[in-house]
Amino acid sequence: SEERLSPEFIRSEVAAGRLVICANVNHRDLRPMGIGIGVCCKINANLGNSALGSDIQAEVEKVKLAVKFGADAVMDLSTGKQLDETREAILRATTVPVGTVPIYEALERVNGKPEALTPEIMFKVIEHQARQGVDFMTIHAGVLLEHLPLIKSRVTGVVSRGGAILARWCKARQKQNFLFSHFDRLLEICKKYDVTISL
């Protein structure tokens, strides 16, 4: 069982890039856990409000139920109102790692117009969420300008909402994805708060 994993094994797996420990320095009462090939499979529950409904208490109840029924982590995919307050409540309500997709909030800040996004807005959102205590984030740094022509031949196009937002930005601006071109800046934020990123 994972309880019997040696500190040496954990250190060597982290160093080899095969294990991550999602543990933001600002997530109080977090129960850290390893996620990777050498440990047991983890269950991540997606939840979050939308413009159509839900409130903070409903999101907190979703988190509690997800953890009660075995979720090892939760992903806040909120896109509705009170994003900050919802995230704060979720972080306070659970000891499991909490993840986000920061581009969703960044898009809300520009009234849903991907073309209006800027690196400053995006990195401000990423740092704000990291400061709040978010343990892991999905970052679409691999959506590159030079790959966009390849999407036309795909049956499903871009299947990720965050990836589609960035693809639209790259196409409209005819510029490289700023999460790729400013990757070092992203890593500095992650290092400061100990945030794990999924690319």
XYZ file of N, CA, C and O in Angstrom:
796
model
N 0.842 -1.204 0.000
C 0.000 0.000 0.000
C 0.878 1.255 0.000
O 2.056 1.191 0.317
N 0.283 2.393 -0.311
C 1.048 3.638 -0.387
C 1.639 4.044 0.953
O 2.667 4.700 1.003
N 1.000 3.659 2.046
C 1.508 4.011 3.373
C 2.909 3.431 3.588
O 3.676 3.929 4.381
N 3.235 2.370 2.869
C 4.515 1.693 3.062
C 5.593 2.171 2.100
O 6.694 1.651 2.109
N 5.287 3.132 1.245
C 6.299 3.638 0.322
C 7.395 4.335 1.114
O 7.120 5.125 2.009
N 8.612 4.044 0.750
C 9.733 4.640 1.483
C 9.967 6.071 1.026
O 9.694 6.422 -0.134
N 10.478 6.906 1.916
C 10.832 8.276 1.517
C 11.824 8.287 0.350
O 11.748 9.146 -0.519
N 12.726 7.316 0.323
C 13.712 7.241 -0.762
C 13.022 7.004 -2.101
O 13.377 7.605 -3.118
N 12.024 6.102 -2.116
C 11.286 5.811 -3.346
C 10.544 7.065 -3.820
O 10.607 7.422 -4.993
N 9.879 7.749 -2.904
C 9.135 8.957 -3.257
C 10.071 10.020 -3.818
O 9.804 10.609 -4.869
N 11.192 10.241 -3.142
C 12.166 11.232 -3.619
C 12.689 10.878 -5.008
O 12.804 11.731 -5.889
N 13.003 9.609 -5.222
C 13.568 9.211 -6.519
C 12.523 9.322 -7.626
O 12.847 9.726 -8.748
N 11.262 9.010 -7.344
C 10.198 9.125 -8.353
C 9.916 10.590 -8.691
O 9.705 10.937 -9.854
N 9.918 11.459 -7.679
C 9.732 12.898 -7.925
C 10.894 13.416 -8.778
O 10.693 14.114 -9.771
N 12.113 13.050 -8.417
C 13.302 13.509 -9.144
C 13.296 13.023 -10.590
O 13.745 13.724 -11.489
N 12.749 11.831 -10.818
C 12.707 11.264 -12.172
C 11.543 11.814 -12.991
O 11.429 11.507 -14.178
N 10.672 12.592 -12.358
C 9.532 13.154 -13.078
C 8.377 12.191 -13.250
O 7.504 12.395 -14.093
N 8.337 11.144 -12.441
C 7.259 10.160 -12.542
C 6.220 10.278 -11.430
O 5.263 9.523 -11.400
N 6.434 11.219 -10.502
C 5.528 11.390 -9.370
C 5.448 12.868 -9.033
O 6.471 13.568 -9.052
N 4.239 13.341 -8.786
C 4.053 14.713 -8.319
C 3.296 14.676 -7.004
O 2.538 13.747 -6.727
N 3.525 15.689 -6.206
C 2.785 15.850 -4.954
C 2.130 17.223 -5.031
O 2.805 18.240 -4.910
N 0.831 17.227 -5.313
C 0.085 18.480 -5.471
C -0.156 19.069 -4.088
O -1.015 18.585 -3.354
N 0.605 20.101 -3.746
C 0.520 20.645 -2.386
C 0.932 22.113 -2.370
O 2.090 22.438 -2.109
N -0.005 22.991 -2.651
C 0.257 24.429 -2.600
C 0.577 24.828 -1.160
O -0.078 24.364 -0.220
N 1.563 25.692 -1.002
C 1.965 26.133 0.337
C 0.845 26.878 1.062
O 0.863 26.977 2.295
N -0.136 27.388 0.326
C -1.237 28.142 0.940
C -2.523 27.343 1.126
O -3.528 27.903 1.556
N -2.523 26.058 0.801
C -3.723 25.238 1.016
C -3.661 24.644 2.412
O -3.016 23.632 2.664
N -4.333 25.326 3.324
C -4.335 24.890 4.727
C -5.026 23.538 4.875
O -5.969 23.231 4.160
N -4.573 22.766 5.818
C -5.161 21.466 6.158
C -5.147 20.465 5.013
O -5.942 19.534 4.992
N -4.270 20.669 4.047
C -4.173 19.747 2.916
C -3.576 18.421 3.368
O -2.658 18.383 4.181
N -4.109 17.348 2.825
C -3.552 16.017 3.041
C -2.826 15.638 1.747
O -3.442 15.147 0.799
N -1.525 15.891 1.665
C -0.797 15.656 0.413
C -0.826 14.193 -0.004
O -0.928 13.295 0.828
N -0.728 13.979 -1.311
C -0.686 12.616 -1.831
C 0.155 12.592 -3.088
O 0.309 13.615 -3.757
N 0.697 11.443 -3.377
C 1.476 11.290 -4.592
C 0.593 10.879 -5.749
O -0.334 10.076 -5.590
N 0.887 11.427 -6.917
C 0.177 11.054 -8.134
C 1.233 10.690 -9.161
O 2.111 11.500 -9.478
N 1.181 9.456 -9.638
C 2.168 9.015 -10.614
C 2.106 7.523 -10.848
O 1.312 6.802 -10.234
N 2.977 7.067 -11.715
C 2.967 5.677 -12.167
C 3.280 4.682 -11.041
O 2.780 3.564 -11.046
N 4.068 5.082 -10.053
C 4.491 4.149 -9.019
C 3.574 4.074 -7.808
O 3.884 3.391 -6.840
N 2.433 4.777 -7.866
C 1.486 4.760 -6.745
C 0.110 4.367 -7.272
O -0.099 4.272 -8.480
N -0.826 4.154 -6.365
C -2.141 3.693 -6.807
C -2.865 4.777 -7.617
O -2.577 5.968 -7.514
N -3.801 4.331 -8.427
C -4.582 5.213 -9.299
C -5.408 6.184 -8.453
O -5.939 5.816 -7.412
N -5.490 7.427 -8.906
C -6.243 8.460 -8.178
C -7.495 8.834 -8.949
O -7.523 8.819 -10.183
N -8.530 9.214 -8.213
C -9.796 9.652 -8.806
C -9.912 11.153 -8.620
O -9.808 11.662 -7.502
N -10.111 11.872 -9.721
C -10.270 13.324 -9.698
C -11.711 13.642 -10.084
O -12.163 13.238 -11.160
N -12.429 14.353 -9.227
C -13.831 14.694 -9.496
C -13.925 16.107 -10.052
O -13.430 17.057 -9.444
N -14.543 16.245 -11.228
C -14.778 17.557 -11.822
C -16.091 18.127 -11.307
O -17.107 17.432 -11.275
N -16.057 19.396 -10.931
C -17.261 20.066 -10.466
C -17.126 21.548 -10.758
O -16.132 21.983 -11.320
N -18.138 22.328 -10.410
C -18.043 23.770 -10.614
C -19.364 24.369 -11.036
O -20.234 23.700 -11.592
N -19.497 25.667 -10.781
C -20.719 26.356 -11.152
C -20.662 26.790 -12.611
O -19.644 26.676 -13.270
N -21.796 27.271 -13.108
C -21.854 27.802 -14.469
C -22.814 28.981 -14.468
O -23.462 29.274 -13.460
N -22.898 29.631 -15.604
C -23.820 30.758 -15.729
C -25.263 30.307 -15.569
O -26.144 31.110 -15.266
N -25.517 29.014 -15.729
C -26.877 28.487 -15.638
C -27.321 28.233 -14.206
O -28.511 28.117 -13.935
N -26.374 28.119 -13.289
C -26.818 27.869 -11.932
C -25.733 27.409 -10.988
O -24.562 27.396 -11.326
N -26.172 27.031 -9.815
C -25.366 26.575 -8.696
C -24.908 27.771 -7.870
O -24.784 28.885 -8.365
N -24.689 27.521 -6.604
C -24.195 28.561 -5.713
C -23.042 27.983 -4.903
O -22.698 26.817 -5.047
N -22.461 28.806 -4.084
C -21.268 28.387 -3.342
C -21.554 27.180 -2.463
O -20.787 26.216 -2.446
N -22.667 27.216 -1.745
C -22.987 26.097 -0.858
C -23.180 24.800 -1.637
O -22.758 23.730 -1.197
N -23.791 24.899 -2.817
C -23.979 23.702 -3.647
C -22.628 23.131 -4.084
O -22.434 21.911 -4.107
N -21.677 24.010 -4.419
C -20.353 23.538 -4.830
C -19.622 22.885 -3.662
O -18.945 21.871 -3.834
N -19.757 23.465 -2.478
C -19.131 22.869 -1.290
C -19.735 21.491 -1.022
O -19.016 20.539 -0.701
N -21.042 21.363 -1.184
C -21.694 20.058 -0.992
C -21.202 19.048 -2.019
O -20.989 17.874 -1.693
N -21.013 19.491 -3.264
C -20.470 18.598 -4.298
C -19.089 18.088 -3.898
O -18.788 16.905 -4.059
N -18.256 18.993 -3.381
C -16.906 18.606 -2.957
C -16.993 17.565 -1.847
O -16.319 16.529 -1.891
N -17.815 17.828 -0.853
C -17.935 16.909 0.283
C -18.431 15.533 -0.166
O -17.923 14.503 0.290
N -19.403 15.510 -1.071
C -19.916 14.236 -1.574
C -18.868 13.509 -2.410
O -18.716 12.292 -2.296
N -18.149 14.251 -3.244
C -17.111 13.633 -4.075
C -16.060 12.956 -3.203
O -15.674 11.807 -3.457
N -15.610 13.654 -2.165
C -14.594 13.092 -1.272
C -15.169 11.922 -0.475
O -14.528 10.880 -0.317
N -16.387 12.075 -0.017
C -17.041 10.994 0.738
C -17.094 9.706 -0.075
O -16.907 8.612 0.454
N -17.328 9.839 -1.392
C -17.454 8.655 -2.233
C -16.162 8.293 -2.968
O -16.180 7.552 -3.929
N -15.022 8.824 -2.498
C -13.743 8.318 -2.953
C -12.882 9.211 -3.817
O -11.810 8.776 -4.252
N -13.282 10.436 -4.087
C -12.424 11.310 -4.894
C -11.148 11.635 -4.126
O -11.195 11.992 -2.956
N -10.024 11.513 -4.803
C -8.732 11.832 -4.196
C -8.357 13.289 -4.421
O -7.478 13.823 -3.748
N -8.989 13.926 -5.404
C -8.742 15.326 -5.743
C -10.005 15.877 -6.395
O -10.845 15.111 -6.865
N -10.128 17.198 -6.403
C -11.268 17.817 -7.084
C -10.778 18.908 -8.031
O -9.775 19.571 -7.766
N -11.488 19.067 -9.119
C -11.158 20.067 -10.134
C -12.305 21.057 -10.185
O -13.435 20.689 -10.504
N -12.019 22.308 -9.826
C -13.030 23.364 -9.874
C -13.051 23.947 -11.286
O -12.142 24.669 -11.673
N -14.094 23.620 -12.035
C -14.241 24.095 -13.412
C -15.269 25.212 -13.504
O -15.900 25.400 -14.544
N -15.434 25.969 -12.440
C -16.444 27.023 -12.391
C -16.246 28.059 -13.488
O -15.122 28.483 -13.778
N -17.375 28.466 -14.070
C -17.377 29.512 -15.096
C -18.490 30.522 -14.847
O -18.719 31.405 -15.662
N -19.190 30.378 -13.732
C -20.309 31.273 -13.444
C -19.891 32.466 -12.611
O -18.771 32.959 -12.709
N -20.797 32.900 -11.756
C -20.533 34.066 -10.914
C -19.768 33.664 -9.667
O -19.685 32.505 -9.322
N -19.213 34.645 -8.999
C -18.507 34.465 -7.724
C -17.398 33.407 -7.810
O -17.291 32.534 -6.964
N -16.573 33.516 -8.835
C -15.498 32.539 -9.024
C -14.535 32.514 -7.846
O -14.174 31.448 -7.357
N -14.124 33.693 -7.399
C -13.184 33.776 -6.269
C -13.764 33.162 -5.007
O -13.130 32.346 -4.340
N -14.976 33.577 -4.692
C -15.615 33.112 -3.458
C -15.867 31.608 -3.509
O -15.709 30.908 -2.508
N -16.244 31.113 -4.682
C -16.481 29.675 -4.842
C -15.192 28.896 -4.618
O -15.155 27.912 -3.882
N -14.117 29.362 -5.240
C -12.816 28.686 -5.104
C -12.344 28.705 -3.654
O -11.858 27.698 -3.137
N -12.470 29.858 -3.008
C -12.072 29.969 -1.594
C -12.850 28.968 -0.741
O -12.279 28.289 0.123
N -14.150 28.867 -0.970
C -14.987 27.960 -0.181
C -14.597 26.502 -0.419
O -14.540 25.701 0.520
N -14.320 26.162 -1.668
C -13.906 24.792 -1.998
C -12.587 24.466 -1.314
O -12.423 23.402 -0.713
N -11.635 25.386 -1.380
C -10.331 25.158 -0.745
C -10.459 24.989 0.764
O -9.762 24.169 1.372
N -11.338 25.751 1.387
C -11.543 25.643 2.840
C -12.276 24.360 3.216
O -12.131 23.860 4.320
N -13.090 23.859 2.284
C -13.970 22.734 2.603
C -13.309 21.371 2.491
O -13.897 20.374 2.912
N -12.107 21.297 1.913
C -11.541 19.978 1.676
C -10.055 19.907 1.989
O -9.346 20.908 1.901
N -9.626 18.704 2.318
C -8.210 18.451 2.579
C -7.543 17.781 1.381
O -6.356 17.500 1.419
N -8.318 17.513 0.308
C -7.726 16.901 -0.885
C -7.241 18.007 -1.818
O -7.701 19.147 -1.746
N -6.287 17.697 -2.694
C -5.809 18.705 -3.640
C -6.934 19.239 -4.527
O -7.820 18.498 -4.938
N -6.861 20.540 -4.812
C -7.857 21.211 -5.649
C -7.157 21.752 -6.893
O -6.108 22.395 -6.802
N -7.759 21.487 -8.046
C -7.210 21.967 -9.304
C -8.153 22.924 -10.005
O -9.340 22.991 -9.686
N -7.601 23.669 -10.971
C -8.396 24.598 -11.774
C -7.873 24.616 -13.206
O -6.806 24.080 -13.496
N -8.632 25.284 -14.064
C -8.213 25.606 -15.428
C -8.256 27.132 -15.487
O -9.298 27.720 -15.755
N -7.137 27.805 -15.197
C -7.138 29.259 -15.040
C -7.652 30.051 -16.244
O -8.175 31.144 -16.084
N -7.540 29.481 -17.437
C -7.989 30.227 -18.610
C -9.497 30.470 -18.576
O -9.993 31.430 -19.161
N -10.247 29.644 -17.848
C -11.690 29.876 -17.727
C -11.953 31.211 -17.038
O -12.790 31.997 -17.469
N -11.243 31.469 -15.929
C -11.425 32.742 -15.236
C -10.885 33.897 -16.076
O -11.494 34.967 -16.133
N -9.752 33.679 -16.734
C -9.187 34.731 -17.583
C -10.181 35.120 -18.674
O -10.353 36.309 -18.979
N -10.871 34.139 -19.238
C -11.863 34.416 -20.280
C -13.033 35.224 -19.721
O -13.548 36.128 -20.390
N -13.427 34.930 -18.493
C -14.500 35.707 -17.859
C -14.087 37.170 -17.711
O -14.899 38.074 -17.855
N -12.805 37.393 -17.432
C -12.315 38.767 -17.234
C -12.313 39.589 -18.524
O -12.206 40.810 -18.470
N -12.396 38.920 -19.678
C -12.451 39.642 -20.962
C -13.805 39.420 -21.642
O -13.912 39.429 -22.865
N -14.833 39.201 -20.809
C -16.217 39.060 -21.293
C -16.386 37.982 -22.357
O -17.139 38.155 -23.321
N -15.653 36.881 -22.199
C -15.829 35.736 -23.083
C -15.220 35.881 -24.465
O -15.554 35.098 -25.360
N -14.321 36.827 -24.643
C -13.716 37.057 -25.965
C -12.252 36.618 -25.954
O -11.377 37.362 -25.499
N -11.961 35.435 -26.472
C -10.584 34.933 -26.438
C -9.569 35.893 -27.048
O -8.446 36.003 -26.559
N -9.956 36.587 -28.103
C -9.037 37.510 -28.779
C -8.561 38.633 -27.862
O -7.511 39.235 -28.099
N -9.344 38.920 -26.819
C -9.011 40.023 -25.908
C -8.061 39.605 -24.790
O -7.592 40.445 -24.029
N -7.763 38.313 -24.694
C -6.834 37.853 -23.658
C -5.448 38.446 -23.884
O -5.041 38.685 -25.015
N -4.741 38.661 -22.785
C -3.348 39.110 -22.847
C -2.531 38.264 -21.873
O -3.088 37.706 -20.915
N -1.233 38.187 -22.093
C -0.398 37.468 -21.121
C -0.558 38.053 -19.716
O -0.598 37.305 -18.739
N -0.673 39.377 -19.604
C -0.808 40.002 -18.280
C -2.054 39.514 -17.554
O -2.014 39.204 -16.370
N -3.181 39.471 -18.269
C -4.426 38.993 -17.655
C -4.265 37.542 -17.223
O -4.610 37.162 -16.100
N -3.725 36.713 -18.118
C -3.592 35.283 -17.829
C -2.693 35.034 -16.630
O -3.050 34.275 -15.720
N -1.530 35.684 -16.599
C -0.608 35.445 -15.490
C -1.109 36.047 -14.178
O -0.802 35.530 -13.104
N -1.885 37.087 -14.271
C -2.503 37.653 -13.069
C -3.487 36.648 -12.465
O -3.520 36.443 -11.249
N -4.270 35.999 -13.319
C -5.218 34.978 -12.863
C -4.465 33.786 -12.275
O -4.813 33.290 -11.195
N -3.444 33.324 -12.973
C -2.679 32.164 -12.484
C -2.080 32.456 -11.113
O -2.198 31.649 -10.186
N -1.465 33.624 -10.966
C -0.856 33.948 -9.668
C -1.917 34.118 -8.584
O -1.726 33.681 -7.449
N -3.042 34.720 -8.934
C -4.118 34.906 -7.951
C -4.613 33.551 -7.449
O -4.771 33.339 -6.248
N -4.871 32.624 -8.379
C -5.351 31.304 -7.971
C -4.297 30.559 -7.164
O -4.626 29.873 -6.191
N -3.042 30.710 -7.531
C -1.952 30.077 -6.767
C -1.902 30.651 -5.354
O -1.741 29.909 -4.378
N -2.059 31.964 -5.250
C -2.048 32.617 -3.932
C -3.213 32.121 -3.075
O -3.087 31.988 -1.852
N -4.340 31.837 -3.708
C -5.502 31.328 -2.965
C -5.250 29.938 -2.397
O -5.883 29.553 -1.426
N -4.372 29.157 -3.026
C -4.076 27.815 -2.521
C -4.345 26.693 -3.499
O -4.294 25.520 -3.117
N -4.634 27.006 -4.758
C -4.891 25.954 -5.753
C -3.642 25.082 -5.886
O -2.540 25.587 -6.045
N -3.846 23.771 -5.832
C -2.722 22.830 -5.801
C -2.219 22.423 -7.185
O -1.041 22.158 -7.355
N -3.132 22.337 -8.152
C -2.709 21.970 -9.510
C -3.574 22.693 -10.523
O -4.713 23.072 -10.249
N -2.986 22.951 -11.691
C -3.665 23.692 -12.749
C -3.436 23.020 -14.086
O -2.337 22.526 -14.353
N -4.461 23.046 -14.908
C -4.315 22.603 -16.289
C -3.942 23.815 -17.123
O -4.651 24.818 -17.124
N -2.807 23.715 -17.791
C -2.248 24.809 -18.585
C -2.058 24.289 -20.016
O -1.385 23.290 -20.215
N -2.622 24.983 -20.992
C -2.576 24.506 -22.381
C -1.394 25.120 -23.139
O -1.563 25.775 -24.165
N -0.188 24.888 -22.641
C 1.008 25.483 -23.242
C 1.417 24.794 -24.541
O 2.223 25.326 -25.290
N 0.868 23.635 -24.821
C 1.249 22.889 -26.019
C 0.448 23.218 -27.256
O 0.697 22.663 -28.324
N -0.533 24.105 -27.144
C -1.301 24.536 -28.320
C -0.466 25.605 -29.020
O -0.411 26.748 -28.585
N 0.207 25.214 -30.093
C 1.146 26.117 -30.758
C 0.585 26.650 -32.076
O -0.164 25.952 -32.776
N 0.975 27.848 -32.412
C 0.531 28.501 -33.639
C 0.772 27.622 -34.861
O -0.103 27.482 -35.723
N 1.943 26.993 -34.913
C 2.275 26.179 -36.087
C 1.469 24.890 -36.191
O 1.453 24.236 -37.235
N 0.778 24.514 -35.106
C -0.043 23.304 -35.139
C -1.471 23.568 -35.619
O -2.189 22.626 -35.942
N -1.887 24.811 -35.640
C -3.280 25.120 -35.974
C -3.726 24.591 -37.341
O -4.850 24.095 -37.447
N -2.889 24.646 -38.379
C -3.340 24.077 -39.660
C -3.663 22.583 -39.577
O -4.486 22.077 -40.336
N -3.027 21.873 -38.663
C -3.253 20.434 -38.519
C -4.640 20.123 -37.958
O -5.148 19.019 -38.140
N -5.232 21.073 -37.267
C -6.538 20.864 -36.638
C -7.635 20.682 -37.687
O -8.584 19.934 -37.493
N -7.487 21.344 -38.834
C -8.514 21.299 -39.883
C -8.836 19.884 -40.321
O -9.975 19.585 -40.667
N -7.843 19.004 -40.308
C -8.064 17.631 -40.772
C -8.541 16.688 -39.668
O -8.843 15.531 -39.937
N -8.626 17.185 -38.437
C -9.075 16.331 -37.331
C -10.594 16.235 -37.310
O -11.291 17.243 -37.427
N -11.116 15.055 -37.153
C -12.561 14.844 -37.119
C -13.193 15.640 -35.981
O -14.246 16.252 -36.136
N -12.530 15.663 -34.836
C -13.103 16.303 -33.647
C -12.575 17.710 -33.394
O -12.974 18.356 -32.434
N -11.653 18.197 -34.209
C -11.080 19.527 -33.974
C -10.309 19.556 -32.674
O -9.670 18.578 -32.297
N -10.392 20.667 -31.951
C -9.772 20.781 -30.633
C -10.804 20.335 -29.604
O -11.879 20.924 -29.512
N -10.500 19.302 -28.855
C -11.487 18.749 -27.924
C -11.450 19.394 -26.547
O -12.349 19.206 -25.747
N -10.424 20.157 -26.265
C -10.297 20.814 -24.971
C -10.811 22.243 -25.071
O -10.420 22.993 -25.970
N -11.672 22.630 -24.123
C -12.189 24.004 -24.142
C -11.048 25.004 -23.984
O -10.961 25.993 -24.707
N -10.156 24.767 -23.025
C -9.021 25.666 -22.818
C -8.120 25.727 -24.036
O -7.653 26.795 -24.443
N -7.887 24.574 -24.656
C -7.074 24.529 -25.864
C -7.729 25.279 -27.013
O -7.057 25.978 -27.785
N -9.040 25.152 -27.130
C -9.768 25.846 -28.195
C -9.714 27.361 -27.997
O -9.593 28.118 -28.971
N -9.774 27.808 -26.750
C -9.690 29.241 -26.448
C -8.333 29.782 -26.904
O -8.246 30.816 -27.563
N -7.266 29.052 -26.557
C -5.931 29.499 -26.944
C -5.699 29.386 -28.450
O -5.043 30.244 -29.042
N -6.256 28.361 -29.079
C -6.131 28.230 -30.533
C -6.795 29.426 -31.218
O -6.241 29.995 -32.168
N -7.942 29.824 -30.719
C -8.639 30.975 -31.292
C -7.815 32.259 -31.109
O -7.728 33.092 -32.002
N -7.200 32.407 -29.917
C -6.351 33.580 -29.654
C -5.165 33.607 -30.622
O -4.870 34.637 -31.221
N -4.480 32.460 -30.763
C -3.314 32.382 -31.657
C -3.702 32.725 -33.094
O -2.991 33.469 -33.776
N -4.824 32.187 -33.537
C -5.272 32.422 -34.911
C -5.622 33.891 -35.121
O -5.225 34.503 -36.115
N -6.334 34.479 -34.175
C -6.754 35.881 -34.306
C -5.564 36.825 -34.249
O -5.493 37.795 -35.003
N -4.617 36.539 -33.371
C -3.456 37.432 -33.180
C -2.286 37.089 -34.094
O -1.357 37.876 -34.231
N -2.307 35.876 -34.662
C -1.171 35.367 -35.440
C 0.126 35.471 -34.634
O 1.171 35.882 -35.116
N -0.007 35.053 -33.375
C 1.135 35.040 -32.454
C 1.197 33.683 -31.772
O 0.191 32.968 -31.683
N 2.382 33.386 -31.237
C 2.583 32.143 -30.510
C 1.817 32.180 -29.188
O 1.638 33.234 -28.570
N 1.345 31.045 -28.760
C 0.668 30.873 -27.477
C 1.551 31.463 -26.367
O 2.687 31.041 -26.169
N 1.022 32.429 -25.641
C 1.824 33.103 -24.609
C 2.163 32.206 -23.431
O 3.129 32.462 -22.723
N 1.413 31.148 -23.230
C 1.763 30.208 -22.163
C 2.997 29.394 -22.541
O 3.720 28.907 -21.671
N 3.246 29.260 -23.837
C 4.461 28.610 -24.329
C 5.615 29.607 -24.363
O 6.704 29.332 -23.854
N 5.376 30.775 -24.941
C 6.463 31.743 -25.100
C 6.895 32.371 -23.775
O 8.015 32.847 -23.654
N 6.015 32.352 -22.761
C 6.360 32.883 -21.437
C 6.365 31.764 -20.383
O 6.003 31.973 -19.232
N 6.783 30.576 -20.812
C 6.736 29.400 -19.939
C 7.561 29.581 -18.668
O 7.160 29.142 -17.584
N 8.702 30.258 -18.764
C 9.536 30.496 -17.581
C 8.794 31.309 -16.529
O 8.945 31.065 -15.323
N 7.998 32.260 -16.983
C 7.201 33.076 -16.055
C 6.182 32.208 -15.324
O 5.971 32.353 -14.122
N 5.569 31.290 -16.041
C 4.630 30.345 -15.441
C 5.327 29.499 -14.381
O 4.821 29.326 -13.272
N 6.514 29.001 -14.713
C 7.238 28.152 -13.764
C 7.659 28.904 -12.508
O 7.697 28.327 -11.421
N 7.953 30.187 -12.640
C 8.300 30.992 -11.460
C 7.127 31.065 -10.490
O 7.302 30.972 -9.278
N 5.926 31.242 -11.018
C 4.727 31.282 -10.162
C 4.538 29.919 -9.501
O 4.290 29.829 -8.295
N 4.665 28.861 -10.288
C 4.489 27.508 -9.741
C 5.499 27.231 -8.635
O 5.159 26.650 -7.602
N 6.729 27.656 -8.845
C 7.776 27.443 -7.843
C 7.471 28.206 -6.558
O 7.639 27.680 -5.453
N 7.011 29.434 -6.702
C 6.733 30.294 -5.543
C 5.671 29.693 -4.618
O 5.780 29.764 -3.392
N 4.632 29.096 -5.210
C 3.511 28.576 -4.410
C 3.468 27.047 -4.358
O 2.597 26.477 -3.727
N 4.391 26.394 -5.035
C 4.425 24.930 -5.149
C 3.145 24.410 -5.803
O 2.417 23.594 -5.241
N 2.883 24.905 -6.993
C 1.730 24.483 -7.776
C 2.192 23.476 -8.818
O 3.203 23.670 -9.478
N 1.441 22.387 -8.953
C 1.708 21.383 -9.972
C 0.928 21.758 -11.226
O -0.224 22.196 -11.133
N 1.547 21.583 -12.393
C 0.815 21.890 -13.628
C 0.675 20.650 -14.486
O 1.545 19.791 -14.523
N -0.467 20.578 -15.148
C -0.740 19.547 -16.139
C -0.739 20.239 -17.485
O -1.439 21.216 -17.685
N 0.081 19.766 -18.398
C 0.206 20.382 -19.715
C -0.673 19.675 -20.725
O -0.705 20.041 -21.860
